[in-house]
Amino acid sequence: MRNQNKQESFKKLQALLNELPWYVEEYINHKLRKLSTASLFNYCHDYKIFFNWMIAEQLWNGSMKDIPLERLEQMTVLEVESFLNYLHYQLDNKELTVNRKLSALKSLFNYLQNIAETPDLKPYIHRNVMAKIEFNEIKESMETRANKMEGKILLGDEYEKFRLFVAHDYGEINKENKKVYNFYQLNKERDTAIISLILGSGLRLSELVGLDLDDIDFSKYCARVIRKGNKEQFVFFSRTAMADLQDYLSVRTIKYKVDKNNKSLFVSAPMGPKGTTRRLTARAVEKLVEKYAAAFGKPALSVHKLRHSFATRYHQEINDVPKLRRQLGHSSIQTTMIYTHIKNDDLKMAVDKMDMPIEQDE
């Protein structure tokens, strides 16, 4: 199933590349082993915005696919600054988004100047205007970002309260609504396992939905995931997450009528005329988190905020940034450092005590 998803993502990327100049495809192929297809798709989307802007501003009279290298080499600083202003003021992109799109362009132009070679070993372009363009200065400090995040994540006893809400309380408050209640009864073990796994590991959404049954190591409490850059890594998760996952797996085949060849860990209810059970999509997970978060009284809570909740708790209890960086799969330790700025004085249990005392009853 994972291979099928990768193939579908690759097809979408190829379809977008067919609209872009030949040198963009060459650059993407150069990056294909290093970055995920999702990241490269975003790059191509950014390039499409840039090239469409060039045509709209009459900087090129012709189709996007035919924009030559010579035109890129002749780009002026004023033209690029005009494009960045267009992103900021007309498309209403925030400074971070403008920086991301500028970074994509810088990477492409750097490839054309310093890596790609003509048959006679000359660079594709000699002049790189993007090297002269500086990123927007982001004035927001880590403390400010942390303070904004703090009100949107689970802190203290909210962590376990939210898990229990998904596992039990949501059904109790919706008993009178038969349609909602029956749908909840069908999916409660699966949904609890999803929430518990994110809260007990900090997995990304893409990593979670990409899991197969064979990726779970039940003896070591870890999961094999493919992280950004197509890197394989084993990520540990809590005993509570394991217990909730086993509860879900005990009903997965019966409740979802799963074919033995379907190795997807999280699946949706049978759909369509043939009653096909499919891998749960990222959007479906987002929607179920939104549903429970709104009912819980924290509508700002999202899948990514659950990941932040795990990271905050981990840091407060373990206080080991390098280990947290590895657990979250961050490429830069600076990204992980934000969790050192979130204040949460009422946390008292260590990460391996976050679990309910399930062993004590045995």
Coordinates of C-alpha atoms in Angstrom, one line a residue:
M1 CA 0.0 0.0 0.0
R2 CA 2.9 2.4 0.8
N3 CA 4.4 1.7 -2.6
Q4 CA 1.0 2.5 -4.2
N5 CA 0.8 5.8 -2.4
K6 CA 4.3 6.7 -3.4
Q7 CA 3.5 5.8 -7.0
E8 CA 0.3 8.0 -6.9
S9 CA 2.3 10.9 -5.4
F10 CA 5.0 10.5 -8.1
K11 CA 2.3 10.6 -10.8
K12 CA 0.9 13.9 -9.4
L13 CA 4.4 15.3 -9.4
Q14 CA 5.0 14.2 -13.0
A15 CA 1.7 15.7 -14.1
L16 CA 2.8 19.1 -12.6
L17 CA 6.2 18.8 -14.2
N18 CA 4.6 18.5 -17.6
E19 CA 3.5 22.1 -17.3
L20 CA 6.9 23.4 -16.4
P21 CA 10.2 24.1 -18.4
W22 CA 12.5 21.1 -19.0
Y23 CA 15.2 22.3 -16.6
V24 CA 12.8 22.2 -13.7
E25 CA 12.2 18.5 -14.3
E26 CA 15.9 17.9 -14.5
Y27 CA 16.4 19.8 -11.2
I28 CA 13.5 17.7 -9.6
N29 CA 15.1 14.5 -10.7
H30 CA 18.4 15.6 -9.2
K31 CA 16.5 16.2 -5.8
L32 CA 14.3 13.1 -6.0
R33 CA 16.5 10.9 -3.9
K34 CA 17.0 13.5 -1.2
L35 CA 13.5 15.0 -0.7
S36 CA 10.0 13.5 -0.5
T37 CA 7.6 13.7 -3.5
A38 CA 5.4 15.9 -1.3
S39 CA 8.1 18.5 -0.8
L40 CA 9.1 18.4 -4.5
F41 CA 5.4 18.9 -5.5
N42 CA 5.4 22.0 -3.3
Y43 CA 8.5 23.2 -5.0
C44 CA 6.9 22.8 -8.4
H45 CA 3.8 24.5 -7.3
D46 CA 5.9 27.5 -6.2
Y47 CA 7.7 27.5 -9.6
K48 CA 4.4 27.5 -11.3
I49 CA 3.3 30.6 -9.4
F50 CA 6.6 32.3 -10.3
F51 CA 6.4 31.5 -14.0
N52 CA 2.7 32.5 -14.2
W53 CA 3.6 35.8 -12.6
M54 CA 6.4 36.3 -15.2
I55 CA 3.9 35.8 -18.0
A56 CA 1.2 38.0 -16.4
E57 CA 3.9 40.8 -16.0
Q58 CA 4.9 40.3 -19.6
L59 CA 8.4 39.4 -18.7
W60 CA 7.9 36.5 -21.1
N61 CA 5.6 36.3 -24.1
G62 CA 4.8 32.7 -24.6
S63 CA 3.9 29.5 -22.7
M64 CA 5.3 28.7 -19.3
K65 CA 6.9 25.5 -20.6
D66 CA 9.0 27.5 -23.1
I67 CA 10.6 30.0 -20.7
P68 CA 14.3 29.7 -21.6
L69 CA 17.3 29.7 -19.3
E70 CA 18.4 32.9 -20.9
R71 CA 15.4 34.7 -19.5
L72 CA 16.2 33.5 -16.0
E73 CA 19.8 34.7 -16.4
Q74 CA 18.5 38.1 -17.3
M75 CA 16.2 38.5 -14.3
T76 CA 16.9 41.7 -12.4
V77 CA 16.9 42.3 -8.7
L78 CA 13.9 44.7 -9.1
E79 CA 11.9 42.0 -10.9
V80 CA 12.5 39.5 -8.2
E81 CA 11.6 42.0 -5.5
S82 CA 8.5 42.8 -7.4
F83 CA 7.5 39.1 -7.4
L84 CA 8.1 38.9 -3.6
N85 CA 5.9 41.9 -3.1
Y86 CA 3.3 40.2 -5.3
L87 CA 3.4 37.2 -2.9
H88 CA 3.2 39.4 0.2
Y89 CA 0.6 42.0 -0.8
Q90 CA -1.5 40.4 -3.5
L91 CA -1.5 36.7 -2.5
D92 CA -1.3 37.7 1.2
N93 CA 1.5 35.3 1.9
K94 CA 3.1 35.6 5.3
E95 CA 6.8 36.3 5.7
L96 CA 7.6 32.7 6.4
T97 CA 5.7 31.6 3.3
V98 CA 7.5 34.1 1.1
N99 CA 10.8 32.9 2.5
R100 CA 9.8 29.3 1.7
K101 CA 9.0 30.2 -1.9
L102 CA 12.2 32.2 -2.2
S103 CA 14.1 29.3 -0.8
A104 CA 12.7 27.0 -3.6
L105 CA 13.7 29.5 -6.2
K106 CA 17.2 29.9 -4.7
S107 CA 17.7 26.2 -4.8
L108 CA 16.6 26.0 -8.5
F109 CA 18.9 28.8 -9.6
N110 CA 21.8 27.5 -7.6
Y111 CA 21.4 24.1 -9.4
L112 CA 21.3 25.9 -12.8
Q113 CA 24.5 27.9 -12.0
N114 CA 26.6 25.6 -9.9
I115 CA 25.6 22.0 -10.5
A116 CA 24.0 21.5 -13.9
E117 CA 26.4 21.2 -16.9
T118 CA 26.0 21.5 -20.6
P119 CA 27.7 18.9 -22.9
D120 CA 30.8 21.2 -23.0
L121 CA 30.9 21.4 -19.2
K122 CA 29.5 24.9 -18.9
P123 CA 27.0 26.0 -16.3
Y124 CA 23.4 26.4 -17.5
I125 CA 23.4 30.0 -16.3
H126 CA 26.4 32.3 -15.5
R127 CA 24.4 34.9 -13.6
N128 CA 22.3 34.0 -10.6
V129 CA 20.0 36.9 -9.5
M130 CA 18.6 34.9 -6.6
A131 CA 21.9 34.9 -4.9
K132 CA 21.5 38.6 -4.5
I133 CA 18.1 38.4 -2.8
E134 CA 17.9 38.2 1.0
F135 CA 15.2 36.4 3.0
N136 CA 12.7 38.3 5.0
E137 CA 13.8 38.9 8.5
I138 CA 11.4 37.1 10.8
K139 CA 10.9 39.3 13.8
E140 CA 8.9 36.8 15.8
S141 CA 11.1 35.3 18.5
M142 CA 11.0 31.7 19.7
E143 CA 9.4 32.9 22.9
T144 CA 6.6 34.6 20.9
R145 CA 6.0 31.5 18.8
A146 CA 6.0 29.3 22.0
N147 CA 3.5 31.6 23.7
K148 CA 1.2 31.4 20.7
M149 CA 1.5 27.6 20.6
E150 CA 0.9 27.2 24.4
G151 CA -2.8 28.0 24.2
K152 CA -3.4 25.6 21.4
I153 CA -1.8 22.4 22.8
L154 CA -2.6 20.0 25.6
L155 CA -0.9 20.7 28.9
G156 CA -0.9 19.0 32.2
D157 CA -3.8 16.7 32.9
E158 CA -5.5 17.7 29.6
Y159 CA -3.2 15.2 27.9
E160 CA -4.9 12.1 29.4
K161 CA -8.3 13.8 29.6
F162 CA -8.4 14.3 25.9
R163 CA -7.4 10.6 25.3
L164 CA -10.1 9.4 27.7
F165 CA -12.6 11.8 26.0
V166 CA -12.0 10.1 22.6
A167 CA -12.0 6.6 24.2
H168 CA -15.3 7.1 26.2
D169 CA -16.8 10.5 26.9
Y170 CA -17.5 11.5 23.4
G171 CA -19.9 8.5 23.1
E172 CA -21.6 9.4 26.4
I173 CA -22.4 13.0 25.4
N174 CA -23.8 11.8 22.0
K175 CA -25.9 8.9 23.1
E176 CA -29.1 10.6 22.0
N177 CA -27.9 11.2 18.4
K178 CA -28.1 7.6 17.1
K179 CA -26.2 8.4 13.8
V180 CA -23.3 10.1 15.6
Y181 CA -23.3 7.5 18.4
N182 CA -23.3 4.5 16.0
F183 CA -20.5 6.0 13.9
Y184 CA -18.5 6.6 17.1
Q185 CA -19.1 3.0 18.3
L186 CA -17.7 1.7 15.0
N187 CA -14.6 3.8 15.1
K188 CA -13.8 4.5 18.8
E189 CA -11.0 1.9 19.1
R190 CA -9.4 3.1 15.9
D191 CA -9.7 6.8 16.7
T192 CA -8.4 6.3 20.3
A193 CA -5.4 4.4 18.9
I194 CA -4.7 7.2 16.4
I195 CA -4.9 10.0 19.1
S196 CA -2.9 7.8 21.6
L197 CA -0.2 7.1 19.1
I198 CA 0.4 10.7 18.2
L199 CA 0.3 11.8 21.8
G200 CA 2.6 8.9 22.7
S201 CA 5.2 9.3 19.9
G202 CA 4.9 12.7 18.2
L203 CA 4.5 11.1 14.8
R204 CA 3.8 13.4 11.8
L205 CA 0.4 13.0 10.1
S206 CA 2.1 11.6 6.9
E207 CA 4.1 9.1 9.0
L208 CA 1.0 8.0 10.8
V209 CA -1.2 7.3 7.8
G210 CA 1.7 5.6 6.0
L211 CA 2.1 2.9 8.7
D212 CA 1.5 -0.7 7.7
L213 CA 0.9 -3.6 10.1
D214 CA 4.4 -4.9 9.6
D215 CA 5.9 -1.6 10.7
I216 CA 4.9 -2.1 14.3
D217 CA 7.4 -3.8 16.6
F218 CA 5.3 -5.0 19.5
S219 CA 8.2 -6.2 21.6
K220 CA 10.2 -2.9 21.4
Y221 CA 7.3 -0.5 21.4
C222 CA 8.4 1.3 18.3
A223 CA 7.2 1.8 14.7
R224 CA 9.2 1.9 11.4
V225 CA 8.4 5.2 9.6
I226 CA 9.6 6.9 6.5
R227 CA 10.6 10.5 7.5
K228 CA 11.2 13.6 5.4
G229 CA 13.9 12.9 2.8
N230 CA 12.7 9.3 2.6
K231 CA 14.8 8.4 5.6
E232 CA 13.8 5.2 7.5
Q233 CA 13.7 5.5 11.3
F234 CA 12.3 3.5 14.2
V235 CA 10.2 5.8 16.5
F236 CA 9.4 4.7 20.1
F237 CA 5.9 5.1 21.5
S238 CA 4.3 4.8 25.0
R239 CA 2.8 1.8 26.6
T240 CA -0.6 3.4 26.6
A241 CA -0.3 3.9 22.9
M242 CA 0.5 0.2 22.5
A243 CA -2.4 -0.9 24.6
D244 CA -4.8 1.3 22.6
L245 CA -3.3 0.1 19.4
Q246 CA -3.8 -3.6 20.4
D247 CA -7.4 -2.8 21.3
Y248 CA -7.9 -1.5 17.8
L249 CA -6.1 -4.4 16.2
S250 CA -8.3 -6.9 18.0
V251 CA -11.4 -5.5 16.2
R252 CA -9.8 -4.2 13.0
T253 CA -10.6 -7.2 10.8
I254 CA -14.1 -7.8 12.0
K255 CA -15.3 -4.1 12.2
Y256 CA -13.7 -3.0 8.9
K257 CA -14.0 -6.3 7.0
V258 CA -10.4 -6.0 6.0
D259 CA -9.0 -8.2 3.3
K260 CA -5.9 -10.1 4.4
N261 CA -3.9 -8.5 1.6
N262 CA -4.6 -5.0 3.0
K263 CA -1.6 -4.3 5.3
S264 CA -2.6 -0.7 6.1
L265 CA -2.5 -0.1 9.8
F266 CA -5.4 2.4 10.0
V267 CA -8.3 1.8 7.6
S268 CA -11.6 3.4 6.8
A269 CA -15.0 1.8 6.9
P270 CA -15.9 -0.2 3.7
M271 CA -17.0 2.2 1.0
G272 CA -18.4 2.0 -2.5
P273 CA -20.5 -0.6 -4.3
K274 CA -17.9 -3.3 -3.6
G275 CA -17.5 -2.3 0.0
T276 CA -13.8 -1.7 -0.3
T277 CA -11.8 -1.0 2.8
R278 CA -9.0 1.5 2.2
R279 CA -6.1 3.1 4.0
L280 CA -7.3 6.0 6.1
T281 CA -6.4 9.3 4.4
A282 CA -4.6 12.2 6.0
R283 CA -7.6 14.4 5.5
A284 CA -9.8 11.8 7.3
V285 CA -7.5 11.9 10.3
E286 CA -7.5 15.7 10.3
K287 CA -11.3 15.7 10.3
L288 CA -11.6 13.2 13.1
V289 CA -9.2 15.2 15.3
E290 CA -11.1 18.4 14.5
K291 CA -14.4 16.7 15.5
Y292 CA -13.1 15.5 18.9
A293 CA -11.2 18.7 19.6
A294 CA -14.3 20.9 19.0
A295 CA -16.4 18.6 21.3
F296 CA -13.6 18.7 23.9
G297 CA -13.6 22.5 24.0
K298 CA -10.3 23.1 22.3
P299 CA -11.2 23.7 18.6
A300 CA -7.7 25.0 17.8
L301 CA -6.3 21.5 18.5
S302 CA -5.1 19.8 15.4
V303 CA -2.9 16.8 14.4
H304 CA 0.1 19.0 14.4
K305 CA -0.8 20.5 17.8
L306 CA -1.0 16.9 19.2
R307 CA 2.5 16.4 18.0
H308 CA 3.5 19.7 19.7
S309 CA 1.7 18.4 22.8
F310 CA 3.9 15.3 22.9
A311 CA 7.1 17.3 22.3
T312 CA 6.3 19.8 25.0
R313 CA 5.6 17.0 27.5
Y314 CA 8.7 15.1 26.5
H315 CA 10.9 18.1 26.9
Q316 CA 9.5 19.0 30.3
E317 CA 10.0 15.5 31.7
I318 CA 13.2 14.3 29.9
N319 CA 14.9 17.7 29.1
D320 CA 17.1 16.1 26.4
V321 CA 16.8 18.2 23.2
P322 CA 19.0 15.9 21.0
K323 CA 16.8 12.9 21.8
L324 CA 13.7 14.9 21.2
R325 CA 15.0 16.0 17.9
R326 CA 15.6 12.4 16.8
Q327 CA 12.1 11.4 18.1
L328 CA 10.4 14.1 16.1
G329 CA 12.6 13.7 13.0
H330 CA 13.7 17.3 12.9
S331 CA 16.6 18.0 10.5
S332 CA 17.7 21.1 12.5
I333 CA 18.0 21.3 16.3
Q334 CA 16.8 24.9 16.1
T335 CA 13.4 23.6 15.2
T336 CA 13.3 21.5 18.3
M337 CA 14.5 24.4 20.5
I338 CA 11.1 26.0 20.5
Y339 CA 9.8 23.5 23.0
T340 CA 12.4 24.8 25.6
H341 CA 10.4 28.1 25.6
I342 CA 7.0 26.6 26.5
K343 CA 6.2 26.9 30.2
N344 CA 4.3 24.1 31.8
D345 CA 4.9 24.0 35.5
D346 CA 2.4 21.4 36.5
L347 CA 3.9 18.4 34.7
K348 CA 5.2 15.9 37.3
M349 CA 5.3 12.4 35.6
A350 CA 8.1 11.1 33.4
V351 CA 7.3 10.1 29.9
D352 CA 7.3 6.4 30.7
K353 CA 4.8 7.1 33.4
M354 CA 2.3 8.9 31.1
D355 CA 0.5 5.6 30.8
M356 CA -2.5 4.4 32.7
P357 CA -1.4 1.7 35.2
I358 CA -2.5 -1.2 32.9
E359 CA 0.2 -3.6 34.2
Q360 CA -0.9 -3.3 37.8
D361 CA -4.1 -5.3 37.3
E362 CA -2.4 -8.3 35.9

